[in-house]
mmCIF file of C-alpha atoms in Angstrom:
data_model
loop_
_atom_site.group_PDB
_atom_site.id
_atom_site.type_symbol
_atom_site.label_atom_id
_atom_site.label_comp_id
_atom_site.label_asym_id
_atom_site.label_seq_id
_atom_site.Cartn_x
_atom_site.Cartn_y
_atom_site.Cartn_z
ATOM 1 C CA UNK A 1429 43.841 -53.017 6.230
ATOM 2 C CA UNK A 1430 46.660 -51.444 8.255
ATOM 3 C CA UNK A 1431 49.984 -51.910 6.483
ATOM 4 C CA UNK A 1432 53.145 -50.305 7.819
ATOM 5 C CA UNK A 1433 56.838 -50.836 7.133
ATOM 6 C CA UNK A 1434 60.176 -49.922 8.676
ATOM 7 C CA UNK A 1435 63.776 -50.232 7.616
ATOM 8 C CA UNK A 1436 65.751 -51.795 10.466
ATOM 9 C CA UNK A 1437 69.516 -51.256 10.369
ATOM 10 C CA UNK A 1438 70.537 -54.841 10.864
ATOM 11 C CA UNK A 1439 70.294 -58.118 8.986
ATOM 12 C CA UNK A 1440 67.056 -60.041 8.411
ATOM 13 C CA UNK A 1441 68.682 -62.859 10.409
ATOM 14 C CA UNK A 1442 68.947 -60.586 13.468
ATOM 15 C CA UNK A 1443 65.326 -59.434 13.135
ATOM 16 C CA UNK A 1444 64.076 -62.983 12.685
ATOM 17 C CA UNK A 1445 65.940 -64.079 15.819
ATOM 18 C CA UNK A 1446 63.807 -61.674 17.879
ATOM 19 C CA UNK A 1447 60.543 -62.603 16.121
ATOM 20 C CA UNK A 1448 61.279 -66.310 16.554
ATOM 21 C CA UNK A 1449 61.869 -65.987 20.303
ATOM 22 C CA UNK A 1450 58.471 -66.579 21.888
ATOM 23 C CA UNK A 1451 59.654 -65.303 25.255
ATOM 24 C CA UNK A 1452 60.280 -61.791 23.816
ATOM 25 C CA UNK A 1453 56.842 -61.061 22.347
ATOM 26 C CA UNK A 1454 55.896 -58.540 25.053
ATOM 27 C CA UNK A 1455 59.139 -56.613 24.467
ATOM 28 C CA UNK A 1456 58.108 -55.428 21.010
ATOM 29 C CA UNK A 1457 54.313 -55.868 20.770
ATOM 30 C CA UNK A 1458 52.623 -52.651 21.893
ATOM 31 C CA UNK A 1459 49.847 -53.125 24.420
ATOM 32 C CA UNK A 1460 51.127 -56.443 25.722
ATOM 33 C CA UNK A 1461 52.297 -56.319 29.329
ATOM 34 C CA UNK A 1462 53.568 -59.913 29.531
ATOM 35 C CA UNK A 1463 53.756 -63.024 27.384
ATOM 36 C CA UNK A 1464 54.909 -66.632 27.436
ATOM 37 C CA UNK A 1465 54.787 -69.599 25.066
ATOM 38 C CA UNK A 1466 51.785 -71.797 25.929
ATOM 39 C CA UNK A 1467 51.632 -74.401 23.166
ATOM 40 C CA UNK A 1468 54.070 -75.914 20.697
ATOM 41 C CA UNK A 1469 57.508 -74.682 19.675
ATOM 42 C CA UNK A 1470 57.269 -71.006 18.637
ATOM 43 C CA UNK A 1471 57.102 -70.060 15.757
ATOM 44 C CA UNK A 1472 56.077 -73.431 14.323
ATOM 45 C CA UNK A 1473 52.631 -73.721 12.758
ATOM 46 C CA UNK A 1474 49.946 -73.949 15.456
ATOM 47 C CA UNK A 1475 52.190 -72.881 18.319
ATOM 48 C CA UNK A 1476 50.851 -70.166 20.610
ATOM 49 C CA UNK A 1477 51.919 -67.432 22.966
ATOM 50 C CA UNK A 1478 49.714 -66.405 25.855
ATOM 51 C CA UNK A 1479 49.679 -62.674 26.484
ATOM 52 C CA UNK A 1480 48.302 -60.222 28.963
ATOM 53 C CA UNK A 1481 46.964 -56.732 28.292
ATOM 54 C CA UNK A 1482 46.336 -54.372 31.209
ATOM 55 C CA UNK A 1483 44.064 -51.334 31.310
ATOM 56 C CA UNK A 1484 44.430 -50.014 34.840
ATOM 57 C CA UNK A 1485 42.873 -52.639 37.110
ATOM 58 C CA UNK A 1486 41.475 -54.622 34.145
ATOM 59 C CA UNK A 1487 43.502 -57.509 32.786
ATOM 60 C CA UNK A 1488 42.790 -59.433 29.571
ATOM 61 C CA UNK A 1489 44.570 -62.704 28.907
ATOM 62 C CA UNK A 1490 44.471 -64.236 25.461
ATOM 63 C CA UNK A 1491 46.756 -65.861 22.954
ATOM 64 C CA UNK A 1492 48.369 -65.427 19.578
ATOM 65 C CA UNK A 1493 48.591 -68.480 17.299
ATOM 66 C CA UNK A 1494 51.018 -69.030 14.409
ATOM 67 C CA UNK A 1495 48.980 -69.625 11.242
ATOM 68 C CA UNK A 1496 51.871 -69.488 8.742
ATOM 69 C CA UNK A 1497 55.629 -69.441 9.110
ATOM 70 C CA UNK A 1498 58.356 -69.258 6.488
ATOM 71 C CA UNK A 1499 61.487 -69.186 8.674
ATOM 72 C CA UNK A 1500 63.512 -66.028 8.178
ATOM 73 C CA UNK A 1501 60.888 -64.484 5.865
ATOM 74 C CA UNK A 1502 57.281 -64.455 7.044
ATOM 75 C CA UNK A 1503 55.250 -64.916 10.188
ATOM 76 C CA UNK A 1504 51.441 -64.803 10.095
ATOM 77 C CA UNK A 1505 49.633 -64.721 13.392
ATOM 78 C CA UNK A 1506 46.065 -64.810 14.607
ATOM 79 C CA UNK A 1507 45.627 -62.745 17.757
ATOM 80 C CA UNK A 1508 42.663 -63.901 19.809
ATOM 81 C CA UNK A 1509 41.111 -61.079 21.824
ATOM 82 C CA UNK A 1510 38.111 -62.686 23.486
ATOM 83 C CA UNK A 1511 34.894 -60.709 22.897
ATOM 84 C CA UNK A 1512 36.733 -58.301 20.572
ATOM 85 C CA UNK A 1513 37.298 -61.146 18.122
ATOM 86 C CA UNK A 1514 40.456 -62.057 16.239
ATOM 87 C CA UNK A 1515 42.931 -60.271 14.013
ATOM 88 C CA UNK A 1516 45.380 -61.459 11.387
ATOM 89 C CA UNK A 1517 48.869 -60.007 11.712
ATOM 90 C CA UNK A 1518 51.333 -60.749 8.927
ATOM 91 C CA UNK A 1519 54.983 -59.826 9.390
ATOM 92 C CA UNK A 1520 57.295 -59.945 6.413
ATOM 93 C CA UNK A 1521 61.080 -59.763 6.750
ATOM 94 C CA UNK A 1522 62.944 -58.738 3.580
ATOM 95 C CA UNK A 1523 66.630 -58.141 2.913
ATOM 96 C CA UNK A 1524 67.228 -54.507 1.919
ATOM 97 C CA UNK A 1525 70.902 -54.003 1.131
ATOM 98 C CA UNK A 1526 72.750 -54.507 4.410
ATOM 99 C CA UNK A 1527 69.545 -53.904 6.328
ATOM 100 C CA UNK A 1528 66.087 -55.385 6.742
ATOM 101 C CA UNK A 1529 62.693 -54.122 5.610
ATOM 102 C CA UNK A 1530 59.912 -55.279 7.940
ATOM 103 C CA UNK A 1531 56.314 -55.013 6.734
ATOM 104 C CA UNK A 1532 53.367 -55.489 9.093
ATOM 105 C CA UNK A 1533 49.834 -56.012 7.757
ATOM 106 C CA UNK A 1534 46.962 -56.330 10.226
ATOM 107 C CA UNK A 1535 43.221 -56.622 9.843
ATOM 108 C CA UNK A 1536 40.308 -58.045 11.840
ATOM 109 C CA UNK A 1537 39.078 -61.546 11.000
ATOM 110 C CA UNK A 1538 36.128 -62.222 13.301
ATOM 111 C CA UNK A 1539 34.081 -60.670 16.059
ATOM 112 C CA UNK A 1540 33.421 -57.148 17.251
ATOM 113 C CA UNK A 1541 36.752 -55.875 15.924
ATOM 114 C CA UNK A 1542 35.538 -56.413 12.374
ATOM 115 C CA UNK A 1543 32.178 -54.790 13.041
ATOM 116 C CA UNK A 1544 33.661 -51.538 14.330
ATOM 117 C CA UNK A 1545 36.605 -51.453 11.920
ATOM 118 C CA UNK A 1546 36.659 -48.041 10.255
ATOM 119 C CA UNK A 1547 39.045 -45.231 9.308
ATOM 120 C CA UNK A 1548 39.447 -44.163 12.953
ATOM 121 C CA UNK A 1549 40.336 -47.667 14.100
ATOM 122 C CA UNK A 1550 42.692 -47.963 11.133
ATOM 123 C CA UNK A 1551 44.486 -44.787 12.271
ATOM 124 C CA UNK A 1552 44.910 -46.203 15.790
ATOM 125 C CA UNK A 1553 46.337 -49.435 14.376
ATOM 126 C CA UNK A 1554 48.811 -47.382 12.301
ATOM 127 C CA UNK A 1555 49.972 -45.551 15.436
ATOM 128 C CA UNK A 1556 50.333 -48.859 17.272
ATOM 129 C CA UNK A 1557 52.321 -50.368 14.383
ATOM 130 C CA UNK A 1558 54.633 -47.366 14.229
ATOM 131 C CA UNK A 1559 55.432 -47.816 17.916
ATOM 132 C CA UNK A 1560 55.698 -51.598 17.592
ATOM 133 C CA UNK A 1561 58.149 -51.395 14.677
ATOM 134 C CA UNK A 1562 60.160 -48.740 16.529
ATOM 135 C CA UNK A 1563 60.452 -51.103 19.521
ATOM 136 C CA UNK A 1564 61.464 -53.999 17.283
ATOM 137 C CA UNK A 1565 64.076 -51.831 15.531
ATOM 138 C CA UNK A 1566 65.498 -50.594 18.830
ATOM 139 C CA UNK A 1567 65.863 -54.144 20.163
ATOM 140 C CA UNK A 1568 67.405 -55.543 16.964
ATOM 141 C CA UNK A 1569 69.751 -52.616 16.320
ATOM 142 C CA UNK A 1570 70.903 -52.510 19.963
ATOM 143 C CA UNK A 1571 71.644 -56.248 19.973
ATOM 144 C CA UNK A 1572 73.468 -56.079 16.621
ATOM 145 C CA UNK A 1573 75.598 -53.186 17.919
ATOM 146 C CA UNK A 1574 76.364 -55.123 21.098
ATOM 147 C CA UNK A 1575 77.335 -58.200 19.083
ATOM 148 C CA UNK A 1576 79.600 -56.016 16.933
ATOM 149 C CA UNK A 1577 81.261 -54.554 20.067
ATOM 150 C CA UNK A 1578 81.895 -58.057 21.464
ATOM 151 C CA UNK A 1579 83.457 -59.300 18.220
ATOM 152 C CA UNK A 1580 87.248 -59.580 18.543
ATOM 153 C CA UNK A 1581 89.108 -56.793 16.779
ATOM 154 C CA UNK A 1582 90.090 -57.832 13.274
ATOM 155 C CA UNK A 1583 87.646 -60.751 13.061
ATOM 156 C CA UNK A 1584 85.941 -60.807 9.677
ATOM 157 C CA UNK A 1585 82.311 -61.861 9.560
ATOM 158 C CA UNK A 1586 81.314 -63.490 6.297
ATOM 159 C CA UNK A 1587 77.796 -62.915 5.019
ATOM 160 C CA UNK A 1588 75.380 -65.817 5.295
ATOM 161 C CA UNK A 1589 73.978 -66.754 1.896
ATOM 162 C CA UNK A 1590 70.335 -65.855 1.406
ATOM 163 C CA UNK A 1591 69.957 -63.587 4.441
ATOM 164 C CA UNK A 1592 70.729 -60.273 2.802
ATOM 165 C CA UNK A 1593 73.523 -59.688 5.324
ATOM 166 C CA UNK A 1594 76.357 -58.318 3.215
ATOM 167 C CA UNK A 1595 78.488 -56.974 6.087
ATOM 168 C CA UNK A 1596 82.071 -58.136 6.118
#
């Protein structure tokens, strides 16, 4: 089971906004070249995003389905990868002071991915998660900084209860 975490220097609300935007999946998910919502209202239970993975001239199209969603806190996905099988990806968003701790836990559920799952595959998943969380952090931190720059000078932002955002 590949578990990885990253402290992102923005609020859980800002991180959740990116995760909850089904049109942005390919921006932060490593290996995905394009994506678009295909069913339901992302990230509601049962909704899905279609995605494309390219390996040179080869192109795989599949989808990721929401299996569990606690808005602002947890998103559990099932990534369908055709003959490779399926994987469960759980993303947890936790307040951590003024920042956000994001924890990703991924493991195969069905198919060939589960049959070949070993220490080597686990290491590759860890590398992928490190890059994926770095992308997510870059997006969230850049957007939070941009929002801060656009805020009128002297405007005080009150923290939203329950989000872990204590900036004032």
